[in-house]
PDB file of C-alpha atoms in Angstrom:
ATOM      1  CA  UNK A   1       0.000   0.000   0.000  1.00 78.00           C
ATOM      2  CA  UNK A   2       1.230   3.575  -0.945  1.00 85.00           C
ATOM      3  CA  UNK A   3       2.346   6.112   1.899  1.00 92.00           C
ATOM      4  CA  UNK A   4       2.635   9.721   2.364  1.00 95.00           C
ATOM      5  CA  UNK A   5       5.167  11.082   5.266  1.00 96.00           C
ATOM      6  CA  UNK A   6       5.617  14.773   5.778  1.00 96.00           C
ATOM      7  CA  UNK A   7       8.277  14.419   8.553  1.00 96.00           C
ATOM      8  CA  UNK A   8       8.076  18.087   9.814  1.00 96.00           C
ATOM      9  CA  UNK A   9       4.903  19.102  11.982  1.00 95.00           C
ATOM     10  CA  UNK A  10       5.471  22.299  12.108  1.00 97.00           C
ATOM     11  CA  UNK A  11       7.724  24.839  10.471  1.00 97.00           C
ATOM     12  CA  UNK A  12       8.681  28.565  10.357  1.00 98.00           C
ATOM     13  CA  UNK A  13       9.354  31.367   7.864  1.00 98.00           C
ATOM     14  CA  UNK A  14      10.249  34.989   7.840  1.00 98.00           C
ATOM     15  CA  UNK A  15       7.820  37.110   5.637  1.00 97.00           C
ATOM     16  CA  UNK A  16       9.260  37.372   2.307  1.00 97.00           C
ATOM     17  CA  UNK A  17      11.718  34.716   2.724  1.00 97.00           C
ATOM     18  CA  UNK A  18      12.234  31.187   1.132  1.00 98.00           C
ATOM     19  CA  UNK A  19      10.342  27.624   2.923  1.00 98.00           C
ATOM     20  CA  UNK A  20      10.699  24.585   1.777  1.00 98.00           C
ATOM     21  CA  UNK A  21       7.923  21.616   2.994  1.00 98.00           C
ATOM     22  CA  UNK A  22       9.383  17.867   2.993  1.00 98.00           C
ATOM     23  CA  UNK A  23       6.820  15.171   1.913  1.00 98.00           C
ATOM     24  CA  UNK A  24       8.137  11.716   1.148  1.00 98.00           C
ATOM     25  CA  UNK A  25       5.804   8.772  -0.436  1.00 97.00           C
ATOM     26  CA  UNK A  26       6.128   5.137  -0.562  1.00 95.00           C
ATOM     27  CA  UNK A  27       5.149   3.094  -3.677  1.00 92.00           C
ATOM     28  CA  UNK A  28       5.885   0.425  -6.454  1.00 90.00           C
ATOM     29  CA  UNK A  29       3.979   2.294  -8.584  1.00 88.00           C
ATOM     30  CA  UNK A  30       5.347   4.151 -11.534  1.00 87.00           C
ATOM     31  CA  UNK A  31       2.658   6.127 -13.057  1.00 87.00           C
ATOM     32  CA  UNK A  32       1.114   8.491  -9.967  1.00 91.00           C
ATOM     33  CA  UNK A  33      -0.084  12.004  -9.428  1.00 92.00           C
ATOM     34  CA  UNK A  34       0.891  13.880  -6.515  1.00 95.00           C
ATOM     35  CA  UNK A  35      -0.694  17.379  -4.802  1.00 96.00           C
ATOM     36  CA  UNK A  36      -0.028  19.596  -2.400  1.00 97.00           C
ATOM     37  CA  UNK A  37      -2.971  21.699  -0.521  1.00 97.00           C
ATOM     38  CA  UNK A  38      -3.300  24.206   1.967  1.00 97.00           C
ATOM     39  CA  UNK A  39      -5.559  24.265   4.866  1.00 96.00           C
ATOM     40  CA  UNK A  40      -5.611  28.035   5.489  1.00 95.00           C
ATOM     41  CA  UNK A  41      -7.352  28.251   9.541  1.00 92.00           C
ATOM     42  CA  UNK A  42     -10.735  28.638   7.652  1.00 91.00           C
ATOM     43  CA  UNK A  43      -9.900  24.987   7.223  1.00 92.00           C
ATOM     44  CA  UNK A  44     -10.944  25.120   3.574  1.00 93.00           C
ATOM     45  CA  UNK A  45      -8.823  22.762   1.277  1.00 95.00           C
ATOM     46  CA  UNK A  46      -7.259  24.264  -1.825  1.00 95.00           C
ATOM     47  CA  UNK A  47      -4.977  22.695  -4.222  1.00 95.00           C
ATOM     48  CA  UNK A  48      -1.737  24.580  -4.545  1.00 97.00           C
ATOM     49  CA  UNK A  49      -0.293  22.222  -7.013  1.00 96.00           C
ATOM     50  CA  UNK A  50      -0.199  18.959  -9.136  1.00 94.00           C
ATOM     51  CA  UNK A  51       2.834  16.866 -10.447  1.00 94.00           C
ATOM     52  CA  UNK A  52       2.572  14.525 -12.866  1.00 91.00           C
ATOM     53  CA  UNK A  53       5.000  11.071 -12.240  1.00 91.00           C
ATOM     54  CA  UNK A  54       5.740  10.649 -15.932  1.00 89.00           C
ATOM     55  CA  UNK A  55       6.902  14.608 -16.297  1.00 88.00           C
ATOM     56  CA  UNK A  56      10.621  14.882 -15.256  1.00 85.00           C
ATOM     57  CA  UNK A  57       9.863  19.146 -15.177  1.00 90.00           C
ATOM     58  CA  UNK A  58       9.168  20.523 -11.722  1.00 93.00           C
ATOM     59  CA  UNK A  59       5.343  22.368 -11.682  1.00 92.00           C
ATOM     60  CA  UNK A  60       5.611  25.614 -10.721  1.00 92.00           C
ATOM     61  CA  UNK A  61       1.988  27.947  -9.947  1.00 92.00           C
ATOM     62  CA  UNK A  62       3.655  31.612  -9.203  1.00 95.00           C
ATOM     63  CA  UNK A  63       5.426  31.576  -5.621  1.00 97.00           C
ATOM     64  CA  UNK A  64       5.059  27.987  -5.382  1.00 97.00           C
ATOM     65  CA  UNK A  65       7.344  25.228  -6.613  1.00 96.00           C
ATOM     66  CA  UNK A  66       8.232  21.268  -6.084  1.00 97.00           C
ATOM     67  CA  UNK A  67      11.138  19.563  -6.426  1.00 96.00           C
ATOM     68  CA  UNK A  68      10.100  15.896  -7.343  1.00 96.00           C
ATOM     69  CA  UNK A  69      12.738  13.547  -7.105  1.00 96.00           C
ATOM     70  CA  UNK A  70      11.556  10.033  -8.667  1.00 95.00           C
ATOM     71  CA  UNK A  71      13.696   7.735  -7.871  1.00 94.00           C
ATOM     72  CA  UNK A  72      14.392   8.888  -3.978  1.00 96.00           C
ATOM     73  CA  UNK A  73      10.324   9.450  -3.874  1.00 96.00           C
ATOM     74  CA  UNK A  74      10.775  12.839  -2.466  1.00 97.00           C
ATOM     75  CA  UNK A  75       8.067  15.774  -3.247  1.00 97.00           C
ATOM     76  CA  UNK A  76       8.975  19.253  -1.527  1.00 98.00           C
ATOM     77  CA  UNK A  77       7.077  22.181  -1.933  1.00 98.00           C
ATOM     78  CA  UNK A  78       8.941  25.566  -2.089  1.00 98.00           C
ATOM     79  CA  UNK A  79       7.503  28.800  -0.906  1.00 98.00           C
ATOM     80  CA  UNK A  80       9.063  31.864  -2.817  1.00 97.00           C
ATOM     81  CA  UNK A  81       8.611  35.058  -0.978  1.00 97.00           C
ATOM     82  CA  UNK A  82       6.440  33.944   2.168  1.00 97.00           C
ATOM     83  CA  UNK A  83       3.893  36.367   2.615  1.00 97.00           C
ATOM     84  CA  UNK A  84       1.382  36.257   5.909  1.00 97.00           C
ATOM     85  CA  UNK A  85      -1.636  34.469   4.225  1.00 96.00           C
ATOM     86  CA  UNK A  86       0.460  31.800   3.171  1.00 97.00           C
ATOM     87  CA  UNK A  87       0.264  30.790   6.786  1.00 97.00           C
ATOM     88  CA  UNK A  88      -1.689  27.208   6.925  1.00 97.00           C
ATOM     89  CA  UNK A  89      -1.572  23.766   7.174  1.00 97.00           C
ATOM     90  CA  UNK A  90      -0.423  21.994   3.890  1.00 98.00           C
ATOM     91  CA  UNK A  91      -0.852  18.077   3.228  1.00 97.00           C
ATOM     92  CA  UNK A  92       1.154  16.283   0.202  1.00 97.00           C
ATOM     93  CA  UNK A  93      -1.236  14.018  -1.233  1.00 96.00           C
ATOM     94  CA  UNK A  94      -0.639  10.936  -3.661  1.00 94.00           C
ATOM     95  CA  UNK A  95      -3.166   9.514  -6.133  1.00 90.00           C
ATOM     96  CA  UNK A  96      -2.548   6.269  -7.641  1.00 86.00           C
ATOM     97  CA  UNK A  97      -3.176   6.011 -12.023  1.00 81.00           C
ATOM     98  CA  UNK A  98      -4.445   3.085 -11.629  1.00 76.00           C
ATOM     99  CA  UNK A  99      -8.412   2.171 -10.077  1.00 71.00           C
ATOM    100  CA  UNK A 100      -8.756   1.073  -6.829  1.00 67.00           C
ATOM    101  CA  UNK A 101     -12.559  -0.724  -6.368  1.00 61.00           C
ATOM    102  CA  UNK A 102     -13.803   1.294  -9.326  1.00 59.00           C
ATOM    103  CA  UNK A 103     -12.402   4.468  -8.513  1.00 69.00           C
ATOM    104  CA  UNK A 104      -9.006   6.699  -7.452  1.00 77.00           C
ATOM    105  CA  UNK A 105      -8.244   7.162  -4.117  1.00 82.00           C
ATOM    106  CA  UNK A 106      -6.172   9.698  -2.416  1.00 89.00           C
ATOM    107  CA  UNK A 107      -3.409   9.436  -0.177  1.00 92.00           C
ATOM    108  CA  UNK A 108      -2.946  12.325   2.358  1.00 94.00           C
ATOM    109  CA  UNK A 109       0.111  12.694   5.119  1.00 94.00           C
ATOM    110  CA  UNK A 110      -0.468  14.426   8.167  1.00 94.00           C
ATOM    111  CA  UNK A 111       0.543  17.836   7.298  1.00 95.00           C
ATOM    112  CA  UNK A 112       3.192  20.514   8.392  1.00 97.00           C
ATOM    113  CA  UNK A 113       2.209  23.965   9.773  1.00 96.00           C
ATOM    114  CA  UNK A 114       3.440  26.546   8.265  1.00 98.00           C
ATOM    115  CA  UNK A 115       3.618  29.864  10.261  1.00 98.00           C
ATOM    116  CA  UNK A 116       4.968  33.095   9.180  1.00 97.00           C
ATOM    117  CA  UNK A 117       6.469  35.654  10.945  1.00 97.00           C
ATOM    118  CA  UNK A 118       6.223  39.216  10.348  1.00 94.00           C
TER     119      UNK A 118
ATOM    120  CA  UNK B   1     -20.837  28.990  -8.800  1.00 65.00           C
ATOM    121  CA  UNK B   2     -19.872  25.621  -8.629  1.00 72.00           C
ATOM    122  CA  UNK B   3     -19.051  24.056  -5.541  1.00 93.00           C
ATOM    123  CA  UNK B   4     -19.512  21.479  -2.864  1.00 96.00           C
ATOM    124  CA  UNK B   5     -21.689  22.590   0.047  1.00 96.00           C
ATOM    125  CA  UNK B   6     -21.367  20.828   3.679  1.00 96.00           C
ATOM    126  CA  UNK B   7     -24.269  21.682   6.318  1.00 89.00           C
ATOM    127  CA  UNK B   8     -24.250  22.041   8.943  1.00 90.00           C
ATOM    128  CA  UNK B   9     -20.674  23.832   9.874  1.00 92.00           C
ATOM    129  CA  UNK B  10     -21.198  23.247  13.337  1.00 94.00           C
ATOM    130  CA  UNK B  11     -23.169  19.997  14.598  1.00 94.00           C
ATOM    131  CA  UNK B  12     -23.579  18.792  18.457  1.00 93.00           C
ATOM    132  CA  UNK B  13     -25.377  16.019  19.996  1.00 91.00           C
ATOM    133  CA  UNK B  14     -25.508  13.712  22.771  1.00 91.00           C
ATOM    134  CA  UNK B  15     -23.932  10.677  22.902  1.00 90.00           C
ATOM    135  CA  UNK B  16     -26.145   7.504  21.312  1.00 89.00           C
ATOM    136  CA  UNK B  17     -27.587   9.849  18.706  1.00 91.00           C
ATOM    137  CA  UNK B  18     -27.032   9.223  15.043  1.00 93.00           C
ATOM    138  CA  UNK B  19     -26.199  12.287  12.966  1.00 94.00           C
ATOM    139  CA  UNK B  20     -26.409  12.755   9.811  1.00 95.00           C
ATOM    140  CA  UNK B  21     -24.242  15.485   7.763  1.00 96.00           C
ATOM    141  CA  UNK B  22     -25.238  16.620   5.081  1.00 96.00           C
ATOM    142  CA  UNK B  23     -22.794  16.700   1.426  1.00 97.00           C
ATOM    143  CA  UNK B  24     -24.102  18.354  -2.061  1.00 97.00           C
ATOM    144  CA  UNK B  25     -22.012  19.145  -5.339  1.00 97.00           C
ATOM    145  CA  UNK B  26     -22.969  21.125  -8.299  1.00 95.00           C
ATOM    146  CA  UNK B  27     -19.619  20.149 -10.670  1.00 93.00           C
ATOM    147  CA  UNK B  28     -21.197  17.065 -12.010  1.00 92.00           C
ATOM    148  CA  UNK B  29     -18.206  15.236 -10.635  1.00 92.00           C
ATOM    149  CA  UNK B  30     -18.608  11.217 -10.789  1.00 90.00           C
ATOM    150  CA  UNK B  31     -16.473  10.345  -7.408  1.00 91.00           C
ATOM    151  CA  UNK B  32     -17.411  11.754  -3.861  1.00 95.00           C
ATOM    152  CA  UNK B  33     -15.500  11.150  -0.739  1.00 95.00           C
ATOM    153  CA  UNK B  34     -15.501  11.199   2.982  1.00 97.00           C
ATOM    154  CA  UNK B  35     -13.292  12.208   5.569  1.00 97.00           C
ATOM    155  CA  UNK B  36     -11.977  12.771   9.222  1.00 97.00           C
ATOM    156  CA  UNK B  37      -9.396  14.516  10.285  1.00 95.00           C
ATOM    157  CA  UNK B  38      -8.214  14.338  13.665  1.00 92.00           C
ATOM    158  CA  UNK B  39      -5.115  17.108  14.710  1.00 83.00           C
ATOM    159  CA  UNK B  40      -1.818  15.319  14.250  1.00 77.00           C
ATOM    160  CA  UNK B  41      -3.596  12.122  11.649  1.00 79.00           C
ATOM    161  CA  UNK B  42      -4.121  14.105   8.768  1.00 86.00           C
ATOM    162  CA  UNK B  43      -7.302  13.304   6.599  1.00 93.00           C
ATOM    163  CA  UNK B  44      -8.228   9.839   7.206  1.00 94.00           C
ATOM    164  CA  UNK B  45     -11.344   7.895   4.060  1.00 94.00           C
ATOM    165  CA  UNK B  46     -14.148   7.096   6.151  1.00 96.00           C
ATOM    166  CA  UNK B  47     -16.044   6.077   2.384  1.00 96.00           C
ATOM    167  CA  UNK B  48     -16.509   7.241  -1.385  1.00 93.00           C
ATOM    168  CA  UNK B  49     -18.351   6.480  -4.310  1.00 93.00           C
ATOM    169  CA  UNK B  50     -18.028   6.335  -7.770  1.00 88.00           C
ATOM    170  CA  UNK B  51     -21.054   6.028  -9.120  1.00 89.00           C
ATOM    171  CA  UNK B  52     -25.038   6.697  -8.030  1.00 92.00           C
ATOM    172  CA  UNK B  53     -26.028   3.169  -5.746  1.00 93.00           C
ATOM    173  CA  UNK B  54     -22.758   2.285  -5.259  1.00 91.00           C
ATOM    174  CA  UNK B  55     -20.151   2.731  -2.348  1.00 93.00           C
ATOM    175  CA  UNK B  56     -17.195   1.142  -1.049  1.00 92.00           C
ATOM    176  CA  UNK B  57     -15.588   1.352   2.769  1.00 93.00           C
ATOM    177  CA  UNK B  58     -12.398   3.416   3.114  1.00 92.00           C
ATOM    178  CA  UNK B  59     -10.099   3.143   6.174  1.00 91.00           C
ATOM    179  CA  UNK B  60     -12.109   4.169   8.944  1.00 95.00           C
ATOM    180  CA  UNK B  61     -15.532   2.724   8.279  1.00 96.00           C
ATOM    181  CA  UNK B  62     -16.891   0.980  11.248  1.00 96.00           C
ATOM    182  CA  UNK B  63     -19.324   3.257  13.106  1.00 96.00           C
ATOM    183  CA  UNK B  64     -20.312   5.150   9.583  1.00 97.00           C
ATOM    184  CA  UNK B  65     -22.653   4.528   6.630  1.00 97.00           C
ATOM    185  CA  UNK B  66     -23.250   6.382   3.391  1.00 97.00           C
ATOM    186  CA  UNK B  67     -25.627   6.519   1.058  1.00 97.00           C
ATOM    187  CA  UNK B  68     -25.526   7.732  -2.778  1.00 97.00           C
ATOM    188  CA  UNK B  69     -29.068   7.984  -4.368  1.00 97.00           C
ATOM    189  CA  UNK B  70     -28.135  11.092  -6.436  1.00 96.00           C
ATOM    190  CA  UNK B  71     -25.194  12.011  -8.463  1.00 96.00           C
ATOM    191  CA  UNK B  72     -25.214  15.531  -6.274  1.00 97.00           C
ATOM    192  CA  UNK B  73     -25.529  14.295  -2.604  1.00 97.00           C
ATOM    193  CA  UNK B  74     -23.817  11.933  -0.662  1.00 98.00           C
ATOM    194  CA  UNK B  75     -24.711  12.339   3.489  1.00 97.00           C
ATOM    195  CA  UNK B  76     -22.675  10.112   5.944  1.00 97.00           C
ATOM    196  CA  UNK B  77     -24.173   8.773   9.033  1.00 97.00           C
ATOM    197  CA  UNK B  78     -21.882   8.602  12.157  1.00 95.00           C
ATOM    198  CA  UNK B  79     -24.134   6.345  13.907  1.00 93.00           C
ATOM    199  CA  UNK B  80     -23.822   5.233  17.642  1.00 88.00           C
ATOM    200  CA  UNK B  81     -21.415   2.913  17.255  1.00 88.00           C
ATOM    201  CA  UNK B  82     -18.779   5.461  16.200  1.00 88.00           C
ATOM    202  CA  UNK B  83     -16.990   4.945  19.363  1.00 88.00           C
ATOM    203  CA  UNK B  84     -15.130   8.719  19.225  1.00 91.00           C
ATOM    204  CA  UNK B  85     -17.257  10.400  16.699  1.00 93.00           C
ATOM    205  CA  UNK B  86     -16.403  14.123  17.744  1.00 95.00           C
ATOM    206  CA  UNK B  87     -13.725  15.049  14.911  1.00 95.00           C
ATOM    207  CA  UNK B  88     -13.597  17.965  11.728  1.00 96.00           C
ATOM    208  CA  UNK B  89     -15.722  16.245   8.737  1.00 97.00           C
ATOM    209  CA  UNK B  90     -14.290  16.734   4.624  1.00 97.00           C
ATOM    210  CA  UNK B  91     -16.249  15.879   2.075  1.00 97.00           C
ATOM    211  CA  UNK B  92     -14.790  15.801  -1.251  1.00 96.00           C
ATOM    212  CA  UNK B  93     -15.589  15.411  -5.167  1.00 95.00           C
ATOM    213  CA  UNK B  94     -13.462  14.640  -8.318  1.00 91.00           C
ATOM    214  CA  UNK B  95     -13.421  13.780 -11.616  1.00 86.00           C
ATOM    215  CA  UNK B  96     -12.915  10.296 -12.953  1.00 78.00           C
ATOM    216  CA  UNK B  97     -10.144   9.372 -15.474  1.00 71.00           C
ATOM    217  CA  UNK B  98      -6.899   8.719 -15.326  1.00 63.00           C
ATOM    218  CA  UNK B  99      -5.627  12.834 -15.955  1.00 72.00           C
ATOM    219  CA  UNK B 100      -4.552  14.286 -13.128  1.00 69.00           C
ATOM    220  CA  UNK B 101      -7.678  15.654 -11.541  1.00 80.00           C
ATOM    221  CA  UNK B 102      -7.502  16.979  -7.694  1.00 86.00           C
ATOM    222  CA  UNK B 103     -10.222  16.896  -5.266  1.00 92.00           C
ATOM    223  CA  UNK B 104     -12.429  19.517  -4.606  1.00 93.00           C
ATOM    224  CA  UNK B 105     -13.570  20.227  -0.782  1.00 96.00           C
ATOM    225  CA  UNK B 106     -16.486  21.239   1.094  1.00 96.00           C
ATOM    226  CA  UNK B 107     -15.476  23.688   3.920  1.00 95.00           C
ATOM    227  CA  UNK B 108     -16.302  20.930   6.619  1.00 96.00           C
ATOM    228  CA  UNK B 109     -18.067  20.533   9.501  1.00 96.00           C
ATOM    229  CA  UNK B 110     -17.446  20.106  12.865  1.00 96.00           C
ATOM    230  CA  UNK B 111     -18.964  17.315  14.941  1.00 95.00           C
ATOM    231  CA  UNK B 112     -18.804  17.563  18.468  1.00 95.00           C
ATOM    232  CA  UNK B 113     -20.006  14.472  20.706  1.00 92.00           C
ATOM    233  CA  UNK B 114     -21.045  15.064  24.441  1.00 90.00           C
TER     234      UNK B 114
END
């Protein structure tokens, strides 16, 4: 079965200064999507942004980047400029390309909180 | 605008109740989902669906049930045998398909058990 660990519960960041988030993910599986989302304390989930397995280019979405590393199953997120509503929780998520009882489920790890400082 | 709606945001009751809480989507999605998350576990599959009449048990489904009799709706029931039932509830939609298509979230609601 696949796994998601985000080893870092909680983390720290200057305003306008550079984060990065951890998330690591066990599978045997070589076509997959992964996702990171923010929980902002509204606790509303919003997708921040998708990597494909198959596409060796990082996704970037403005201020936000990953560095996905294959073949050591590593998936950070980078935070470019922190700014104050960036504060939240954020989960890396991994969804299998392949069915699972007629449909795709998602694979969530327990989150890092992200707090940043003024 | 299209969206997934959760009611209520706040819920209460006593202990030996069944509750039901309430899920509805307007993006014609195919696949709904349901989840708990506990501070410190992360979002934990109580059930989803894929289709209208059918359903299949996620990782946490004893003490739950589900029903899917429209497309649009899909209410979980933390019944009484839910032996900690008080816990922040997602539901979620997506598209089918093998693209990459992310999950989009209700804003929750909070169950509280006393």
């Amino acid at each position: 079965a696949q796994t998601v660990t985000q080893s870092q519960p909680e983390m720290s960041v200057q305003e306008a200064e550079t984060v990065t988030l951890s998330c690591t993910y066990d599978t045997s599986e070589s076509d997959y999507y992964l996702f990171w989302y923010k929980q902002p304390p509204s606790r509303q989930m919003i997708l921040v942004i998708r990597q494909e397995a198959y596409k060796q280019q990082n996704a970037t979405e403005n201020r936000f980047s990953v560095n996905f590393q294959k073949a050591a199953k590593s998936f950070s997120l980078k935070i470019s400029d922190s700014q104050l509503g960036d504060a939240a929780m954020y989960f890396c998520a991994y969804r299998s390309a392949r069915r699972t009882s007629g449909t795709y489920k998602y694979i969530f790890g327990t989150g890092t909180r992200l707090k940043v400082l003024a | 605008d299209g969206g997934i709606t959760q009611s209520p945001k706040y819920l209460f009751r006593k202990e030996g109740q069944n509750v039901t809480l309430s899920c509805e989507q307007n993006l014609n999605h195919d696949a709904m989902y349901w989840y708990r998350q506990d501070p410190g576990q992360g979002l934990r599959l109580i059930y989803y669906s894929q289709i209208v009449n059918d359903f299949q048990k996620g990782d946490i489904a004893e003490g739950y049930s589900v029903s899917r009799e429209k497309k649009e709706s899909f209410p979980l029931t933390v019944t009484s045998a839910q032996k900690n039932p008080t816990a922040f509830y997602l539901c979620a939609s997506s598209m089918s398909g093998r693209a990459p298509y992310e999950q989009y979230f209700g804003p929750g609601t909070r169950l509280t058990v006393t």
